[in-house]
Structures are given as structure tokens and as C-alpha cells.
Amino acid sequence: MWPSPMAARAAAGGCSSAGLALFGFRPLHRAVRPGAAFSWGQSSLHGGCRSRLAHSLVDSVLDELRSRRRLRVSAKIGLQGTKELSDNKIDKRALQKGLLLEFQKDSERSLLAVVERPDGKKNWMVTDQNGILSSIKPQQVTYVVPGVMNFDSSKIDEFLEKAQDLLDPTVLECAWMELSEKDKSITVEEFAEIVYGTKESLESYCAHFLLSRDIVYFVKVESRDYSMYQPRSPPQVEELLRRKLAKEEAEKELEEFIHLLKSAKALPMESKPPKSSWLGDEKIKQKIEALQAYAVDACDDEQRRLAANILKSMGFTRTSSAALKLLINIGYFPVHVNLDLFRYDVRIRYTDKVLSAAEELLVDRPDSDMHIRKDLSTLKVYAIDVDEADELDDALSATRLPDGRIKVWIHVADPTCLVKPRSIIDREAMHRGTSIFLPTATFPMFPERLAMDAMSLQQGKQCKSVSISVILHPDGSIAEYTVENSVIKPTYMLTYESASELLYMNLKEEEELRILQEAASIRAQWRRSQGSIDTAMIEPRIKVSNPDDPEPNINLYVEDQANPAMQLVSEMMILCGEAVAAFGADNNLALPYRGHPQSNTAVSAFSHLPEGPARSFANISVLRAAEMDFQKPITHGVLGIPGYVQFTSPIRRYVDLLAHYQVKAFLRGDSPPYSAGDLEGMTFIASMHVKVARRLHSNNLRYWLLEYLRRQPKGRKYNALILKFVKDRMAALLLVEVGMQVTTIVSRGKVGDEVSVVVETAHPRDDILSIREVIEDTDDAEE
């Protein structure tokens, strides 16, 4: 709790000796002992004992002033007076050449000036204390110094210097102590007489200066003839003093903080203080967080005000980009900070409660399905994923049956053997919705140790899984399927690149991989016969090493989804989804069934386009919105299958986890934990977070693609595939070497043709990319 401001002043000695001396000895030449003046000043504020005169000092002064309205001539600067402006309320129409006045320059400054001449009908030309001649409106005049005629503007500085010696703010408190008890209002000149013993020009101006800038003791009230100042009530003064002390303390803290910022800003990048050093002190942390919120346009009113003051004090413009620049300059943010993490309030850490629950699961490792798990550890198992994948959800096996048909297994990691519906770990996963994969980091849906150590499939180790086995008809349709709990032992952990190499080598000892490829091929043919649409594109993938460095390493991978290994995995995942949907339909099981109506545009409409990205882009452009049902399968026209359930990524996607809860309960003979309505509600919640994660991934991927392009040699040419014409010759292009879609004007070519382009500008922070077509010289091309 704040100490009483009045008590604090009393403890410090009350009114200053200078102020009290002015009170004690100067008014109307009355002899008052210093000790008496001191006790008079304090007793009025604190109610102490004081000797009371029959007629107080203030009463005497006011009576005498109001009984004699006469002109006083200033002996200090030898100026003639004007009776009209000495005591009366300012009459702005009575301005004349040579008067000394104060006017409002702007919202923060008032200046002294001398009137020079009229400027039009209402305005006046004045020369201010800085020697600047300007025109002012009568409304800007705040005070006309009384007793002054024909003042020389060159003497304003001398006038201000003399005034400085008399400006003691403590006299305000002393005057208030006496006047508040009497509840008496006074004019500026009366205040000057009380405080200085005279109302001459200099003293009257000082009295005006003190009263007009006072925000604690007196309040200005307008009367018919005079501008009066009325003492505030003690409770008002108490509160205003409290606010004033708090403001002064805040200003002192801000000044110290600005010094810290300037010191950190001046240090070389390698010597900047660590981020943690800004978060130790609560008051410093509050200011840093205000700047951070301002930088991402997510601040409340108080943070906006505080951040704006900090930026102004540092000489920065009051913009979000300036706040970001400042935070980078002091080393709080790295150069390539991902602001979306703050803008979307992404969950990048887990609470202690969640981590504690995860550790308990790691210790106990319960498995309620142990008695019904089928041992499939003798199968050769291929896990194929991107090279930096940390969470391995799925793996594949295959064999050829004696009758020649192909049997495949899609093995899916089994996190539900550890995580139970509605548990604290489950609720946390629902509110994340998905793992977030960025070029700079991965934020898993489950706590990292739980996801990587206990849930993920691992090479050469016994792993709990749910295995979906499917026997295919020769045409690729499903002949038989089973869904069962299992134990597997992954044989290979392959990247798409290494899996493609193995397929290309066609090794006899990897017969199972060749069977998987054959299964994928006949499945793709069967789906096409059912009306599936090819949406395979070229996609970029970036991995950034040391992202906090000013110039981190950027590794760009361009993935062609028509790659054999990618197509193999994709077909098996689709097959799994179809089999699980059939399982749900056969057993009347509520599941998150996904569907996609076929487009109103026939697939053949784009048959004239070359196969690959151009045709896929056209197909994607006419797709209708996806649909969901939670009671029965619905046709997935894009995939060309009668039903589909996402099931293969329960460590990474919450909706897949929901499907596992339902299927696993059925396999145990238990009632499903969720109704169709429950599934719909939880899917909606998870989907909201999935949308944020996709936006976050898309924005961050684009940022690093632009940074990659920014670093490339000036004038480097890129092959660009024309995907479509937006308007006239403005075309959507695919930069083949980068996997990025851009737009620019092209002079020739049609959809599916390639053109050459160069990057003119790439600025990742401002999301600016400018591309220009390069016209190849025909003669050079022929040579």
C-alpha cells in the first residue's frame, strides 16, 4: 500500500524553508517569525496545534488587495504598467503592440512572446522567447503579464531567468494549507501578493506559472470578472498526490528502462544480454512484454500507451515494425523471430501439471490391450517418412498370398494404450489439435518424451501398434480387411529419397517393398476408375539450422508428390482410411468420417493440360468443400473411395486419436467413449487449432522461402511453370527449383509452358516478392 503522500511530505519536513521564508517574511511587510511560519504551514495540513490570530495573515492580505486596486510598477525591470490588464480577467480583444503574454504553442508547450502587430481581423503577430515571429489566435493566449507596456522581445530570456529564481512549487502546498481551511478562492495577483509580497509583473507571472501548471492543490474556476483559483478539498489533494507520486515513480522507472535499452542496443550482437535477463525483474518484464505485444498488434490499451512512450523516448516511430526493430536491436528477439507464435498465442510449452502426468505414464507404461495383441514382430516392416521426422506414426508390410493376391499391413502407432479419453494429456492434445511443424522447430501435440520415447515407432524395438491388414482384389479394390491390436518390430526407417532408391534398385531381397509398390500401383488405377482426381503437386520443404543466428543455414528440399516412394506411402494411407471407414460401417461405430463431393467440372475438362503440377493445379481449383459425418461413411469423390477416416497419425493429429479411442474400445468389447455428437464437438475444437497451425506453417514457410530467395545471386534465373492466367497476361507461376507459387506478367506461353524469371526483390519481414520474366534472345537461343 502506498504511504500517505501528505504524511510523506510531513515526514520530509513539510514545506521547504525557501517557500516558508517567502510566506513568513514578504507578504505586506508583516513581521512573522520563521518558527511561526513553519508551524503554520504544517498545522494546516495535519491538524496540529497552532496559535490563531484574530485576523489571519491571508485574511489581511485579501482584504487589503480587494480594497485597493492600484497599479504597481516593477522596480526590477523598469516597465510601465497597464491598469486594464493588471487585475482583470484576460480580454483577448484588448491585445496591443508591446504586451508580454503567454500563449499555447502546442499541446505540450506554452511560450512567452511580445505582441508585434495585428494579423488580419483576429490574429496577432508575436515574437516568442525563441526569437520566432508567428501568428497566433486570441484563443491561444493563456495569460497577459500585467504592468507591462512596450516590452522588448530581446529581454524575454532575462525575464525568464529572474522568474526562475522565484518558482518554488512548495509554496503551492503552503498556500493551500491556509486557504483550504478558509475555502477561499484567489486571483493570480492575490496569490502573488500573498506569496511574494507584491503583484508586480515578474511576481504575477510566477504566480500564474505555478497555479496554471499545478495539478494537485488548486483548480481554476472562471468568474464574471476574474479567473480564480480555488483550493481543492483535502481528500482530492490526497488522491492527486498519490497519483503524482505514482506517476513520478513510473517516470523514474521508465527513465531507468530506457537507459537499459540504450546500453543493450549499443552492444555488439554477440554481447547482447540473454532474453532471460529481461524477464527477471517484474517491472522490466512488464515493459518488454508491452513492446512485444505492440510488435504483433496484440496489445491492450495500457500496453499500447506504455510501448508508445518507450518508442518515443528511444527516438523510434510508434509502429509495430519499430517495436520489433527495437526488440531485435537489444537482443531480446533474434533477427528472424517468428512473430506468429506470439500473434496466435501458440502453445509451445507444457504446464508442469501436464509434464508430471506424462512422466507418470512413462514410468507405468500401462497397456490394457496386452492380452489381445497379435504378435506381428516377424514381419518385415518399412517406416518411410521425411528425414527429420521425430514422431513416426505408421509403417508398412506386405506379402503375396499363395493365390497370387496381395496382402498389405498398415501398422499405426498406438498412443491410446497410454493416454485415456478425457485425461489431462488428452485434453491438452485436443486444445493443440495437431503437432506443428515449422522450418525452425517442431511443437508436438504430446509432450516430447511421451511422443518420441513411448508412442513413436522405433527401429529394431518391440512397438505397440494397431495393424490394419487388407487383402486386395486383382483390380485393387478391397477383398478382405482386419483391424487388430498388435506388436511389431520395425525393420527399416527410410526417408522418401532412400526408399525411392531401393525401389529403383529392384533388389531381390527387398521383395516386400516391390510388392508394396505393386499394391500402390493397382490401388491408384482402381481409384482412378472410381473417379479420383490427381492433386499431386511440387511442394517445398525447408529445414533451418541455428535459426537464432542472424544468418542461419537454410536447407531447401523440393518434393515431387509424384515421387514413387511418396505415391506408395500415400496410397497405403488412403487404403487404411478406407478400411477403417468400412470397419466403422460394418460395426455401426461413430467415427470422424471424411468425405469430398466430386466437382461439377468433369476430370476430362483438363485432359488437354500436361500431366503434373499444371493439371493438378487446375483440378484443385475446382474442388468443392470437404464434408464430415460422425455416424456413417460418406463418399470421398476426390480420393475415389466409398468412405474415409484419418487414422494413420494419432501422435500428430487429434482427430486421428479420436478414431483410435473409438476403434480400440470396440476391439476390447467396451462401449465407445464418445457419441457422434461428442465427436463432432471435439473435432470442431481441434479443427480451430489445426487451422491456426496450418496458417502458422504456411506463413513461416513463405518467410524462409523469401529469405532463401533474398540470399541467391542477383540475376539468377529460375524455371517457372505457368499454372493459370489470373487476368490478361498476369499469370500464376510455379518456381520449379523452389516449389513456390508466385505471380507476374508473362509476355508469351500458355498454361503448362515454362518461362524464365528472375527475382527482383525478396523481403521476408515485409512479405514482399517481386518477380520479372526474362525474355530470352531468340538468336542466342538458336546458337
JSON list of N, CA and C in Angstrom, two decimals, residues 12 54 86 91 113 116 168 215 431 434 574 688 698 723 737 755 761:
[
{"chain": "A", "resi": 12, "resn": "ALA", "atom": "N", "xyz": [9.12, 14.43, 5.59]},
{"chain": "A", "resi": 12, "resn": "ALA", "atom": "CA", "xyz": [10.28, 15.05, 4.96]},
{"chain": "A", "resi": 12, "resn": "ALA", "atom": "C", "xyz": [10.47, 16.50, 5.38]},
{"chain": "A", "resi": 54, "resn": "ALA", "atom": "N", "xyz": [-6.46, 36.80, 15.67]},
{"chain": "A", "resi": 54, "resn": "ALA", "atom": "CA", "xyz": [-7.84, 37.22, 15.46]},
{"chain": "A", "resi": 54, "resn": "ALA", "atom": "C", "xyz": [-8.11, 37.48, 13.99]},
{"chain": "A", "resi": 86, "resn": "SER", "atom": "N", "xyz": [-4.00, 44.51, -15.36]},
{"chain": "A", "resi": 86, "resn": "SER", "atom": "CA", "xyz": [-3.30, 44.11, -14.14]},
{"chain": "A", "resi": 86, "resn": "SER", "atom": "C", "xyz": [-4.11, 43.11, -13.33]},
{"chain": "A", "resi": 91, "resn": "ASP", "atom": "N", "xyz": [-8.69, 39.94, -21.44]},
{"chain": "A", "resi": 91, "resn": "ASP", "atom": "CA", "xyz": [-9.57, 40.34, -22.53]},
{"chain": "A", "resi": 91, "resn": "ASP", "atom": "C", "xyz": [-8.78, 40.22, -23.82]},
{"chain": "A", "resi": 113, "resn": "ALA", "atom": "N", "xyz": [5.84, 35.61, -25.26]},
{"chain": "A", "resi": 113, "resn": "ALA", "atom": "CA", "xyz": [6.03, 36.32, -26.51]},
{"chain": "A", "resi": 113, "resn": "ALA", "atom": "C", "xyz": [5.62, 37.78, -26.34]},
{"chain": "A", "resi": 116, "resn": "GLU", "atom": "N", "xyz": [3.49, 42.06, -31.62]},
{"chain": "A", "resi": 116, "resn": "GLU", "atom": "CA", "xyz": [4.11, 42.94, -32.62]},
{"chain": "A", "resi": 116, "resn": "GLU", "atom": "C", "xyz": [3.07, 43.76, -33.38]},
{"chain": "A", "resi": 168, "resn": "ASP", "atom": "N", "xyz": [9.17, 28.36, -6.87]},
{"chain": "A", "resi": 168, "resn": "ASP", "atom": "CA", "xyz": [9.31, 27.30, -5.88]},
{"chain": "A", "resi": 168, "resn": "ASP", "atom": "C", "xyz": [7.95, 26.63, -5.70]},
{"chain": "A", "resi": 215, "resn": "ILE", "atom": "N", "xyz": [-1.40, 20.69, -10.63]},
{"chain": "A", "resi": 215, "resn": "ILE", "atom": "CA", "xyz": [-2.44, 19.67, -10.86]},
{"chain": "A", "resi": 215, "resn": "ILE", "atom": "C", "xyz": [-2.90, 19.04, -9.56]},
{"chain": "A", "resi": 431, "resn": "HIS", "atom": "N", "xyz": [-6.69, -29.41, -27.29]},
{"chain": "A", "resi": 431, "resn": "HIS", "atom": "CA", "xyz": [-6.55, -27.96, -27.42]},
{"chain": "A", "resi": 431, "resn": "HIS", "atom": "C", "xyz": [-5.33, -27.56, -28.24]},
{"chain": "A", "resi": 434, "resn": "THR", "atom": "N", "xyz": [-3.03, -30.55, -33.21]},
{"chain": "A", "resi": 434, "resn": "THR", "atom": "CA", "xyz": [-2.06, -31.16, -34.12]},
{"chain": "A", "resi": 434, "resn": "THR", "atom": "C", "xyz": [-0.65, -30.81, -33.66]},
{"chain": "A", "resi": 574, "resn": "ILE", "atom": "N", "xyz": [-4.29, -43.96, -47.78]},
{"chain": "A", "resi": 574, "resn": "ILE", "atom": "CA", "xyz": [-5.66, -43.88, -48.27]},
{"chain": "A", "resi": 574, "resn": "ILE", "atom": "C", "xyz": [-6.36, -45.23, -48.09]},
{"chain": "A", "resi": 688, "resn": "MET", "atom": "N", "xyz": [-10.24, -25.91, -35.09]},
{"chain": "A", "resi": 688, "resn": "MET", "atom": "CA", "xyz": [-9.89, -24.50, -34.96]},
{"chain": "A", "resi": 688, "resn": "MET", "atom": "C", "xyz": [-8.39, -24.33, -34.75]},
{"chain": "A", "resi": 698, "resn": "SER", "atom": "N", "xyz": [2.25, -22.19, -43.00]},
{"chain": "A", "resi": 698, "resn": "SER", "atom": "CA", "xyz": [2.28, -21.54, -44.32]},
{"chain": "A", "resi": 698, "resn": "SER", "atom": "C", "xyz": [3.04, -20.22, -44.27]},
{"chain": "A", "resi": 723, "resn": "LEU", "atom": "N", "xyz": [0.80, -21.88, -64.40]},
{"chain": "A", "resi": 723, "resn": "LEU", "atom": "CA", "xyz": [-0.30, -22.68, -63.83]},
{"chain": "A", "resi": 723, "resn": "LEU", "atom": "C", "xyz": [-1.66, -22.19, -64.30]},
{"chain": "A", "resi": 737, "resn": "GLU", "atom": "N", "xyz": [12.37, -24.87, -59.31]},
{"chain": "A", "resi": 737, "resn": "GLU", "atom": "CA", "xyz": [13.52, -25.18, -58.44]},
{"chain": "A", "resi": 737, "resn": "GLU", "atom": "C", "xyz": [13.26, -24.88, -56.97]},
{"chain": "A", "resi": 755, "resn": "VAL", "atom": "N", "xyz": [8.56, -20.64, -68.49]},
{"chain": "A", "resi": 755, "resn": "VAL", "atom": "CA", "xyz": [9.20, -19.37, -68.81]},
{"chain": "A", "resi": 755, "resn": "VAL", "atom": "C", "xyz": [10.35, -19.17, -67.84]},
{"chain": "A", "resi": 761, "resn": "THR", "atom": "N", "xyz": [13.05, -8.48, -56.11]},
{"chain": "A", "resi": 761, "resn": "THR", "atom": "CA", "xyz": [13.03, -8.10, -54.69]},
{"chain": "A", "resi": 761, "resn": "THR", "atom": "C", "xyz": [12.47, -9.25, -53.87]}
]
